[in-house]
Short mmCIF file of C-alpha atoms in Angstrom, two decimals:
data_model
loop_
_atom_site.label_atom_id
_atom_site.label_comp_id
_atom_site.label_asym_id
_atom_site.label_seq_id
_atom_site.Cartn_x
_atom_site.Cartn_y
_atom_site.Cartn_z
CA MET A 1 183.46 135.73 73.97
CA ARG A 2 181.43 133.11 72.19
CA TRP A 3 184.29 130.61 72.50
CA LYS A 4 184.61 131.23 76.23
CA LYS A 5 180.85 130.92 76.63
CA LEU A 6 180.86 127.63 74.68
CA THR A 7 183.75 126.37 76.80
CA ARG A 8 181.85 127.16 79.99
CA VAL A 9 178.79 125.33 78.66
CA MET A 10 180.87 122.31 77.73
CA LYS A 11 182.48 122.26 81.17
CA ALA A 12 179.06 122.50 82.79
CA VAL A 13 177.80 119.59 80.67
CA ALA A 14 180.88 117.53 81.50
CA ILE A 15 180.54 118.27 85.19
CA GLY A 16 176.83 117.39 85.00
CA ALA A 17 177.61 114.15 83.20
CA LEU A 18 180.26 113.26 85.74
CA ALA A 19 177.87 114.09 88.55
CA ALA A 20 175.16 111.97 86.94
CA GLU A 21 177.61 109.13 86.44
CA ALA A 22 178.81 109.43 90.02
CA THR A 23 175.22 109.49 91.25
CA TYR A 24 174.40 106.45 89.12
CA LEU A 25 177.45 104.57 90.40
CA VAL A 26 176.61 105.34 94.02
CA VAL A 27 172.86 104.65 93.82
CA THR A 28 172.94 101.62 91.53
CA ASN A 29 175.78 99.86 93.29
CA ALA A 30 174.26 100.67 96.66
CA ILE A 31 171.08 98.91 95.49
CA ILE A 32 173.09 95.96 94.16
CA PHE A 33 175.17 95.65 97.32
CA SER A 34 172.13 96.00 99.58
CA GLY A 35 170.67 92.69 98.37
CA ILE A 36 167.21 94.15 97.84
CA ILE A 37 166.94 92.71 94.32
CA GLN A 38 167.73 89.19 95.51
CA ARG A 39 165.32 89.51 98.44
CA GLU A 40 162.48 90.79 96.27
CA ALA A 41 163.06 88.14 93.59
CA SER A 42 163.18 85.43 96.27
CA ALA A 43 160.14 86.56 98.22
CA MET A 44 158.54 83.15 97.53
CA PRO A 45 161.58 80.82 97.78
CA ASP A 46 159.49 77.68 97.22
CA ILE A 47 158.89 78.98 93.69
CA VAL A 48 161.72 81.35 92.71
CA THR A 49 165.10 82.25 94.21
CA MET A 50 167.73 84.45 92.59
CA SER A 51 171.13 85.37 94.04
CA TRP A 52 174.75 86.07 93.18
CA ASP A 53 178.11 86.19 94.91
CA ARG A 54 179.27 89.53 93.56
CA ALA A 55 177.96 92.15 91.17
CA TYR A 56 178.63 95.75 90.19
CA SER A 57 177.82 98.27 87.50
CA LEU A 58 180.21 100.87 86.02
CA TRP A 59 177.94 102.05 83.20
CA PRO A 60 174.21 102.74 83.12
CA GLY A 61 172.31 99.56 82.33
CA ARG A 62 175.37 97.31 82.20
CA ALA A 63 176.28 95.04 85.11
CA SER A 64 178.91 92.41 85.75
CA VAL A 65 177.76 89.43 87.80
CA TYR A 66 179.75 86.58 89.34
CA GLY A 67 178.34 83.39 90.86
CA PHE A 68 174.77 83.94 89.58
CA ARG A 69 172.09 81.43 90.65
CA LEU A 70 168.44 81.15 89.57
CA ARG A 71 166.15 78.40 90.82
CA VAL A 72 162.53 78.02 89.71
CA GLN A 73 159.71 75.54 90.21
CA ASP A 74 156.03 75.54 89.39
CA PRO A 75 153.45 72.79 89.97
CA VAL A 76 154.91 70.57 87.22
CA ILE A 77 158.61 71.43 86.58
CA GLN A 78 161.85 72.49 88.28
CA PHE A 79 164.99 74.07 86.83
CA GLN A 80 168.23 75.62 88.03
CA LEU A 81 170.57 78.01 86.21
CA THR A 82 174.05 78.94 87.44
CA VAL A 83 176.59 81.24 85.79
CA THR A 84 180.23 81.67 86.77
CA GLU A 85 180.53 85.14 85.27
CA ALA A 86 178.42 87.34 83.01
CA THR A 87 178.10 90.83 81.61
CA ILE A 88 174.49 91.91 81.26
CA ASP A 89 172.72 94.87 79.70
CA VAL A 90 169.74 95.28 82.01
CA ALA A 91 166.54 97.22 81.39
CA LEU A 92 166.61 99.05 84.73
CA GLY A 93 163.06 100.32 84.54
CA ASP A 94 161.69 96.78 84.28
CA LEU A 95 163.07 95.95 87.73
CA LEU A 96 160.34 98.16 89.18
CA ASP A 97 157.77 95.80 87.64
CA ARG A 98 159.39 92.66 89.12
CA ARG A 99 160.90 91.81 85.77
CA PHE A 100 164.54 90.87 85.25
CA HIS A 101 164.98 91.86 81.61
CA ALA A 102 168.45 91.51 80.09
CA LYS A 103 168.68 92.85 76.55
CA ARG A 104 172.13 91.32 76.04
CA VAL A 105 173.96 88.61 77.97
CA TRP A 106 177.56 87.43 77.63
CA ALA A 107 178.08 84.50 79.98
CA ASN A 108 180.69 81.90 80.82
CA GLY A 109 180.54 78.76 82.97
CA VAL A 110 176.80 78.16 82.53
CA THR A 111 175.09 75.09 83.99
CA PHE A 112 171.42 74.26 83.50
CA ARG A 113 169.35 71.51 85.10
CA PHE A 114 165.74 70.71 84.25
CA LEU A 115 163.27 68.02 85.31
CA PRO A 116 159.52 67.41 85.38
CA LYS A 117 157.76 66.48 88.59
CA VAL A 118 156.41 62.92 88.78
CA ALA A 119 153.44 61.19 90.35
CA ALA A 120 153.96 59.89 93.87
CA ASN A 121 153.66 56.25 92.76
CA ASP A 122 156.64 56.77 90.41
CA ARG A 123 159.03 58.07 93.04
CA HIS A 124 160.93 54.78 93.41
CA SER A 125 161.54 54.28 89.70
CA ARG A 126 165.21 53.70 88.84
CA ARG A 127 165.01 56.33 86.15
CA LEU A 128 164.18 59.04 88.66
CA THR A 129 167.41 58.46 90.55
CA ALA A 130 169.21 59.81 87.47
CA PHE A 131 167.26 63.09 87.44
CA PRO A 132 169.39 66.13 88.41
CA PRO A 133 169.45 67.21 92.04
CA ILE A 134 168.46 70.85 92.57
CA SER A 135 169.63 72.41 95.80
CA GLY A 136 166.80 73.30 98.14
CA PHE A 137 164.14 71.21 96.38
CA SER A 138 162.99 67.71 97.34
CA ARG A 139 164.23 64.71 95.40
CA PRO A 140 162.53 63.13 93.61
CA ALA A 141 160.28 66.04 92.69
CA VAL A 142 156.76 64.77 93.31
CA LEU A 143 153.55 66.27 91.94
CA ASP A 144 151.22 67.57 94.62
CA ASP A 145 147.79 65.97 94.56
CA PRO A 146 145.79 68.06 94.10
CA LEU A 147 148.00 70.67 92.44
CA PRO A 148 148.38 73.78 94.62
CA LEU A 149 146.50 76.91 93.63
CA LEU A 150 148.10 80.29 94.24
CA THR A 151 146.05 83.42 94.74
CA PRO A 152 146.14 86.02 91.95
CA GLU A 153 148.15 88.25 94.28
CA GLN A 154 150.77 85.53 94.81
CA VAL A 155 151.06 84.89 91.08
CA GLU A 156 151.35 88.61 90.38
CA ALA A 157 154.15 88.90 92.97
CA LEU A 158 156.36 86.38 91.17
CA TRP A 159 159.32 87.79 89.27
CA SER A 160 159.66 87.12 85.56
CA VAL A 161 162.89 86.59 83.65
CA GLN A 162 163.55 87.65 80.05
CA LEU A 163 166.88 87.28 78.25
CA ASP A 164 166.82 88.67 74.70
CA GLU A 165 170.26 88.15 73.15
CA VAL A 166 172.28 85.47 74.92
CA SER A 167 175.77 84.36 73.97
CA ALA A 168 176.97 81.85 76.51
CA ARG A 169 179.50 79.10 77.02
CA ALA A 170 178.13 76.21 79.03
CA SER A 171 179.85 73.41 80.91
CA GLU A 172 176.88 71.27 82.05
CA LEU A 173 173.41 70.67 80.61
CA TRP A 174 171.24 68.17 82.49
CA PHE A 175 167.75 67.41 81.16
CA LEU A 176 165.89 64.67 83.04
CA GLU A 177 168.24 61.66 83.20
CA TYR A 178 170.54 62.87 80.41
CA ARG A 179 173.61 64.83 81.51
CA TYR A 180 176.03 66.50 79.11
CA VAL A 181 179.36 67.70 80.56
CA GLY A 182 181.80 69.54 78.34
CA PRO A 183 182.07 72.53 76.02
CA ALA A 184 178.82 73.89 74.65
CA GLU A 185 177.59 77.17 73.23
CA VAL A 186 174.15 78.68 73.61
CA GLN A 187 172.75 81.59 71.62
CA GLY A 188 169.27 83.08 71.55
CA GLY A 189 166.77 84.14 74.18
CA PHE A 190 163.82 83.15 76.32
CA ALA A 191 161.26 84.59 78.72
CA LEU A 192 159.49 82.95 81.65
CA THR A 193 156.84 84.27 83.95
CA PRO A 194 156.23 81.38 86.37
CA LEU A 195 152.75 79.88 86.07
CA ARG A 196 151.80 82.36 83.34
CA HIS A 197 153.96 82.78 80.27
CA LEU A 198 156.87 81.23 78.34
CA TRP A 199 158.67 81.73 75.06
CA ILE A 200 161.98 80.43 73.71
CA GLY A 201 164.16 81.43 70.83
CA PRO A 202 165.12 81.48 68.23
CA ALA A 203 167.80 79.64 70.19
CA ARG A 204 170.73 77.50 69.13
CA LEU A 205 172.64 74.92 71.14
CA SER A 206 175.96 73.49 69.96
CA LEU A 207 177.51 70.52 71.76
CA LYS A 208 181.22 70.32 71.04
CA GLY A 209 182.50 66.90 72.04
CA GLY A 210 181.67 66.50 75.73
CA THR A 211 180.42 63.39 77.54
CA LEU A 212 176.80 62.29 77.68
CA THR A 213 175.64 60.06 80.52
CA ALA A 214 172.35 58.71 81.84
CA GLY A 215 172.66 57.65 85.44
CA ASP A 216 175.77 55.46 85.67
CA SER A 217 175.78 54.68 81.94
CA MET A 218 178.31 56.39 79.67
CA LEU A 219 176.43 57.06 76.44
CA SER A 220 178.99 59.07 74.48
CA ARG A 221 182.50 60.35 75.16
CA GLY A 222 182.54 62.88 72.35
CA LEU A 223 179.04 64.10 71.45
CA ILE A 224 178.80 66.68 68.70
CA SER A 225 175.36 68.06 67.92
CA GLU A 226 173.48 71.10 66.64
CA PHE A 227 170.04 71.96 68.03
CA GLN A 228 167.83 74.91 67.07
CA LEU A 229 164.58 75.74 68.83
CA THR A 230 161.76 78.26 68.64
CA LEU A 231 158.72 78.15 70.92
CA PRO A 232 156.26 81.02 70.34
CA PRO A 233 154.65 82.67 73.38
CA VAL A 234 152.71 80.15 75.42
CA ASP A 235 149.99 80.89 77.95
CA LEU A 236 150.94 78.20 80.45
CA PRO A 237 147.61 77.85 82.33
CA SER A 238 145.78 77.09 79.05
CA VAL A 239 148.23 74.51 77.63
CA PRO A 240 148.85 71.74 80.16
CA GLY A 241 151.23 68.85 79.57
CA LEU A 242 152.47 68.14 76.06
CA LEU A 243 150.24 70.84 74.55
CA VAL A 244 153.08 73.25 75.26
CA PHE A 245 154.79 71.80 72.16
CA ARG A 246 151.94 72.37 69.71
CA ASP A 247 153.64 75.41 68.10
CA LEU A 248 157.24 74.23 68.49
CA ALA A 249 159.76 74.63 65.68
CA ALA A 250 163.08 72.82 65.99
CA SER A 251 165.96 71.22 64.13
CA LEU A 252 168.32 68.58 65.54
CA ARG A 253 171.27 66.82 63.95
CA PHE A 254 173.83 64.46 65.44
CA GLU A 255 175.85 61.30 64.90
CA THR A 256 177.38 59.46 67.81
CA THR A 257 178.31 56.07 69.22
CA ILE A 258 176.59 54.90 72.39
CA ASP A 259 179.27 53.09 74.34
CA ASP A 260 177.07 51.56 77.03
CA LEU A 261 173.56 50.23 76.37
CA SER A 262 173.02 49.43 80.05
CA VAL A 263 171.03 52.69 80.13
CA ALA A 264 168.04 50.46 79.25
CA GLN A 265 167.99 49.37 82.90
CA LEU A 266 166.64 52.82 83.81
CA TYR A 267 163.41 52.09 81.94
CA VAL A 268 162.70 48.36 82.46
CA ASP A 269 163.26 46.72 85.82
CA GLY A 270 165.24 43.50 85.52
CA LEU A 271 166.46 44.24 81.99
CA LYS A 272 170.18 43.94 81.28
CA LEU A 273 171.47 45.15 77.93
CA GLY A 274 175.09 45.22 76.84
CA GLY A 275 176.86 46.29 73.70
CA SER A 276 177.23 49.53 71.78
CA ALA A 277 175.24 51.32 69.12
CA LYS A 278 175.65 53.94 66.44
CA LEU A 279 172.98 56.64 66.52
CA ALA A 280 172.23 59.31 63.94
CA ALA A 281 169.40 61.80 63.60
CA ALA A 282 168.20 64.56 61.30
CA ILE A 283 164.98 65.88 62.82
CA GLU A 284 162.89 68.78 61.57
CA ILE A 285 159.87 70.09 63.50
CA ALA A 286 157.40 72.83 62.57
CA ASP A 287 154.10 73.77 64.22
CA GLY A 288 154.68 71.01 66.75
CA GLN A 289 154.89 68.27 64.12
CA LEU A 290 157.69 66.11 62.76
CA LEU A 291 158.22 67.06 59.12
CA PRO A 292 158.61 64.73 56.15
CA GLY A 293 162.30 63.96 55.68
CA THR A 294 162.87 63.48 59.42
CA ARG A 295 164.94 60.38 60.13
CA MET A 296 166.66 58.58 62.99
CA SER A 297 168.71 55.37 63.00
CA ALA A 298 170.22 52.99 65.52
CA ASP A 299 172.61 50.15 64.66
CA ILE A 300 173.57 47.61 67.33
CA ALA A 301 176.27 45.16 66.28
CA ASN A 302 176.95 43.21 69.49
CA ALA A 303 173.80 43.26 71.59
CA ALA A 304 173.59 41.10 74.71
CA LEU A 305 170.15 41.17 76.34
CA GLN A 306 168.88 39.41 79.45
CA PHE A 307 165.34 39.68 80.75
CA ASP A 308 163.17 37.36 82.83
CA GLY A 309 165.25 34.28 82.05
CA THR A 310 165.54 35.09 78.34
CA HIS A 311 168.91 35.82 76.71
CA PHE A 312 169.52 37.29 73.27
CA SER A 313 172.82 37.97 71.56
CA GLY A 314 173.21 39.26 68.04
CA SER A 315 172.67 42.37 65.95
CA ALA A 316 169.77 44.73 65.39
CA GLU A 317 168.97 47.95 63.63
CA ALA A 318 166.07 50.38 63.64
CA ARG A 319 165.06 53.26 61.37
CA LEU A 320 162.51 55.99 62.06
CA SER A 321 161.48 58.07 59.07
CA ILE A 322 158.72 60.18 57.62
CA ALA A 323 158.43 59.86 53.86
CA GLU A 324 157.90 62.95 51.75
CA ASN A 325 154.35 61.89 50.89
CA ARG A 326 153.32 60.91 54.44
CA THR A 327 152.58 62.58 57.76
CA SER A 328 152.98 59.57 60.08
CA PRO A 329 156.31 58.34 61.46
CA VAL A 330 157.30 54.78 60.57
CA ILE A 331 159.80 52.65 62.49
CA ARG A 332 161.34 49.67 60.72
CA ALA A 333 163.54 47.28 62.66
CA THR A 334 165.45 44.08 61.88
CA ALA A 335 167.32 41.61 64.07
CA SER A 336 169.19 38.33 63.92
CA GLY A 337 171.05 36.31 66.50
CA GLU A 338 170.73 33.64 69.15
CA LEU A 339 167.85 33.43 71.63
CA LYS A 340 168.05 31.32 74.78
CA LEU A 341 164.84 30.70 76.74
CA GLN A 342 162.90 28.20 78.78
CA ILE A 343 160.16 26.19 77.06
CA ALA A 344 158.22 23.81 79.29
CA LYS A 345 161.02 24.06 81.90
CA SER A 346 163.67 23.04 79.37
CA PRO A 347 166.49 25.35 78.21
CA VAL A 348 166.25 25.97 74.47
CA THR A 349 168.54 27.84 72.10
CA ALA A 350 167.02 29.24 68.91
CA GLU A 351 168.82 30.82 66.00
CA LEU A 352 166.79 33.76 64.68
CA SER A 353 167.17 35.19 61.19
CA ASN A 354 165.29 37.69 59.07
CA VAL A 355 163.27 39.07 61.98
CA LYS A 356 161.50 42.26 60.85
CA ALA A 357 159.02 44.69 62.37
CA GLU A 358 157.28 47.84 61.16
CA LEU A 359 155.42 50.30 63.40
CA ILE A 360 153.21 53.03 61.92
CA PHE A 361 152.02 55.80 64.23
CA THR A 362 148.73 57.66 64.00
CA ASP A 363 150.29 61.08 63.35
CA ASN A 364 153.42 63.17 63.80
CA ALA A 365 152.26 65.66 66.47
CA LEU A 366 154.39 66.20 69.57
CA SER A 367 151.51 67.63 71.58
CA HIS A 368 150.20 64.25 72.71
CA VAL A 369 151.48 60.77 73.55
CA PRO A 370 152.34 58.84 70.36
CA VAL A 371 149.90 56.05 69.46
CA VAL A 372 150.77 53.06 67.28
CA ARG A 373 148.28 52.66 64.46
CA GLN A 374 149.70 49.46 63.04
CA LEU A 375 152.39 46.86 63.83
CA SER A 376 153.58 44.30 61.31
CA ALA A 377 156.15 41.66 62.25
CA VAL A 378 157.84 38.81 60.41
CA LEU A 379 159.81 35.93 61.90
CA GLY A 380 161.74 34.75 58.85
CA GLU A 381 163.06 31.68 60.62
CA ALA A 382 163.62 30.38 64.11
CA ARG A 383 165.75 27.23 64.20
CA ILE A 384 166.28 25.04 67.26
CA GLN A 385 168.96 22.44 66.53
CA LYS A 386 168.55 20.26 69.64
CA THR A 387 164.99 19.47 70.70
CA GLY A 388 165.54 16.27 72.67
CA ALA A 389 164.10 17.74 75.88
CA LEU A 390 161.00 18.98 74.05
CA THR A 391 160.55 15.67 72.28
CA GLN A 392 160.74 13.75 75.56
CA GLN A 393 158.08 15.98 77.10
CA LEU A 394 155.81 15.50 74.10
CA GLY A 395 156.49 11.78 74.34
CA ALA A 396 155.10 11.78 77.86
CA MET A 397 151.83 13.06 76.41
CA VAL A 398 151.86 10.94 73.22
CA ALA A 399 153.56 7.74 74.42
CA VAL A 400 156.28 6.18 72.25
CA VAL A 401 155.01 7.74 69.03
CA ALA A 402 156.18 11.34 69.51
CA PRO A 403 159.90 10.70 70.15
CA ILE A 404 160.07 8.36 67.17
CA VAL A 405 158.24 10.69 64.80
CA LEU A 406 159.60 14.02 66.06
CA GLY A 407 163.23 13.03 66.56
CA ASP A 408 165.77 15.32 68.17
CA GLY A 409 165.49 18.27 65.78
CA PRO A 410 165.93 20.60 64.21
CA LEU A 411 162.71 22.52 64.85
CA VAL A 412 162.15 25.19 62.19
CA ALA A 413 159.41 27.82 62.46
CA SER A 414 158.35 30.98 60.68
CA ALA A 415 155.47 33.34 61.49
CA THR A 416 153.95 36.78 60.93
CA ALA A 417 151.88 39.14 63.07
CA PHE A 418 149.63 42.09 62.27
CA VAL A 419 148.39 44.30 65.11
CA THR A 420 146.17 47.38 65.27
CA PRO A 421 144.31 48.83 68.29
CA GLU A 422 141.23 46.85 67.19
CA TYR A 423 142.70 43.73 65.57
CA THR A 424 145.48 41.20 66.19
CA LEU A 425 146.30 38.40 63.77
CA VAL A 426 149.12 35.86 64.09
CA ARG A 427 149.97 33.42 61.31
CA LEU A 428 152.11 30.33 61.81
CA THR A 429 153.58 30.09 58.35
CA ARG A 430 155.44 26.88 59.06
CA LEU A 431 156.36 24.71 62.01
CA ARG A 432 158.41 21.59 61.26
CA LEU A 433 159.97 19.10 63.67
CA GLY A 434 161.13 15.71 62.46
CA ASP A 435 158.28 14.18 60.47
CA ALA A 436 155.69 16.61 61.83
CA GLU A 437 154.64 19.83 60.13
CA PHE A 438 151.91 22.42 60.87
CA SER A 439 150.61 25.80 59.70
CA GLY A 440 147.67 27.95 60.77
CA ALA A 441 146.50 31.29 62.15
CA ALA A 442 144.75 32.84 65.14
CA VAL A 443 142.98 36.13 65.78
CA ALA A 444 142.31 37.83 69.13
CA GLY A 445 138.62 38.13 69.98
CA ALA A 446 136.56 39.62 72.79
CA ASN A 447 136.63 36.32 74.73
CA GLY A 448 140.08 35.05 73.74
CA TRP A 449 141.93 33.65 70.76
CA ASN A 450 140.21 31.98 67.82
CA GLY A 451 141.73 30.13 64.88
CA ALA A 452 143.10 26.81 63.76
CA ALA A 453 146.23 24.94 62.69
CA ALA A 454 146.59 21.77 60.67
CA GLY A 455 149.27 19.43 59.37
CA HIS A 456 150.54 15.97 59.98
CA VAL A 457 152.44 13.92 62.55
CA GLY A 458 154.06 11.20 60.50
CA ILE A 459 151.32 9.84 58.21
CA ILE A 460 148.48 10.99 60.47
CA SER A 461 146.74 14.26 59.58
CA VAL A 462 145.97 16.40 62.62
CA GLY A 463 143.95 19.59 63.13
CA VAL A 464 143.80 21.89 66.15
CA ARG A 465 140.90 24.29 66.69
CA LEU A 466 141.26 27.31 68.98
CA GLN A 467 137.97 28.84 70.14
CA ASP A 468 137.87 31.47 72.90
CA ASP A 469 141.20 30.11 74.19
CA ARG A 470 139.84 26.53 74.30
CA VAL A 471 141.86 23.95 72.35
CA GLU A 472 140.31 21.01 70.52
CA SER A 473 142.32 18.46 68.53
CA HIS A 474 141.07 16.41 65.59
CA LEU A 475 142.65 13.39 63.90
CA PHE A 476 142.45 12.48 60.23
CA THR A 477 141.35 15.95 59.13
CA PRO A 478 140.68 16.35 55.40
CA ALA A 479 142.69 18.85 53.32
CA PRO A 480 139.98 21.61 53.24
CA TRP A 481 139.50 21.49 57.02
CA LEU A 482 141.97 24.25 57.88
CA GLU A 483 140.59 26.71 55.34
CA GLY A 484 137.06 26.22 56.62
CA GLU A 485 138.04 26.66 60.26
CA LEU A 486 139.97 29.86 59.52
CA ILE A 487 136.97 31.32 57.69
CA LYS A 488 134.75 30.47 60.67
CA ALA A 489 137.18 32.38 62.92
CA GLY A 490 137.01 35.40 60.60
CA ILE A 491 140.46 34.87 59.11
CA VAL A 492 141.12 35.06 55.39
CA PRO A 493 143.22 31.97 54.54
CA ASP A 494 146.75 32.82 53.52
CA ALA A 495 147.15 32.42 49.79
#
């Protein structure tokens, strides 16, 4: 009897479970097929739209989705997410609170596009033409002035999105002007409540040999990179602009060859840059700051630059690093090559060697625009072999004497510069042309440049005083003249 009673109970439970499952299948799929979720999520299409081509659920809380699309914009950013196919474990109860909460996501064919809005006076910039188009939104995306204010009711009506455990294969990632197309894997999670709340991670992005472009420029045909990111919960209204990064933690590593440096044209109108470069980076970020040990490098072996009538061809390299005992990033760069330019309407070719520069920034925080604290530069040597055109022009000002004394070259010069936000000093270490030779220094003042240079033209000693951009020349200057003039200008004579 007990066995029969137990059997009847088990049958009743099974029938109840089947009935519950059948009820779930009918009700849930009816809701999915009705489109009510898409309509509710897209009630304010200028801010959020969510849709899919096909979806169904065969098990409580688990849904399969095909052709998923999510488009979001707030006053300062836009982004678009598309997914070819995905299996999602959804927290069904959260849908009642206008919250799309997926506890687990397995996705394939993911594309993601992100861009910031720009000021109206930037809308014709060449760089903006390389930003990703997002269907249904204006291009370029322009900041409203003043920024629109939604009512509390409108903000409360916006749907939020939270994805806890994501494992996805992506095919396109497009951030600002940089577009990666190829295999990529994304793991981690994020949550976004438009205009209110954001968190990311821990998240990991692996790029596995796809192409990287910026506009029409092919940057890399086989980019391999690892990127990890964690952004703790952010209250968006209270952290405008770059302040969103003040608690960021991240790690980035890559090595690649940039095949086409013409990407520089996106940033400087009229600039043409050819050649290729090797890039490498090992970047560590914690609490929104670059950590000691962070480093980046760029090596350009065959640069060809043209800008405003100036041409440079040669090699260059740059290194960004943060030493273990420092908190400020330092960039050190070197270059050598051939520079062609116009001096006094005459074409001149100069051979540059041992050109060095060092930039030291104020701090390593990502939450504000970087500021250069100090710039030091050295021109080891600039050599102009043929100076006939220059000599002839000087001869027109100093009849007969200049061409005889100066000759046809070479002109050899070396100089240094030291720049801070409050102080700029340039030293002419040496300038020699024929039988003329000069050295001196100048400092920028409130009313212009001040300083002096001295030397000789043939057997005649000559001094030049620079005071508030006014030039005075002096003949037959005694040896101590230059030192005295530099002290008057507030310059310590070079030892």
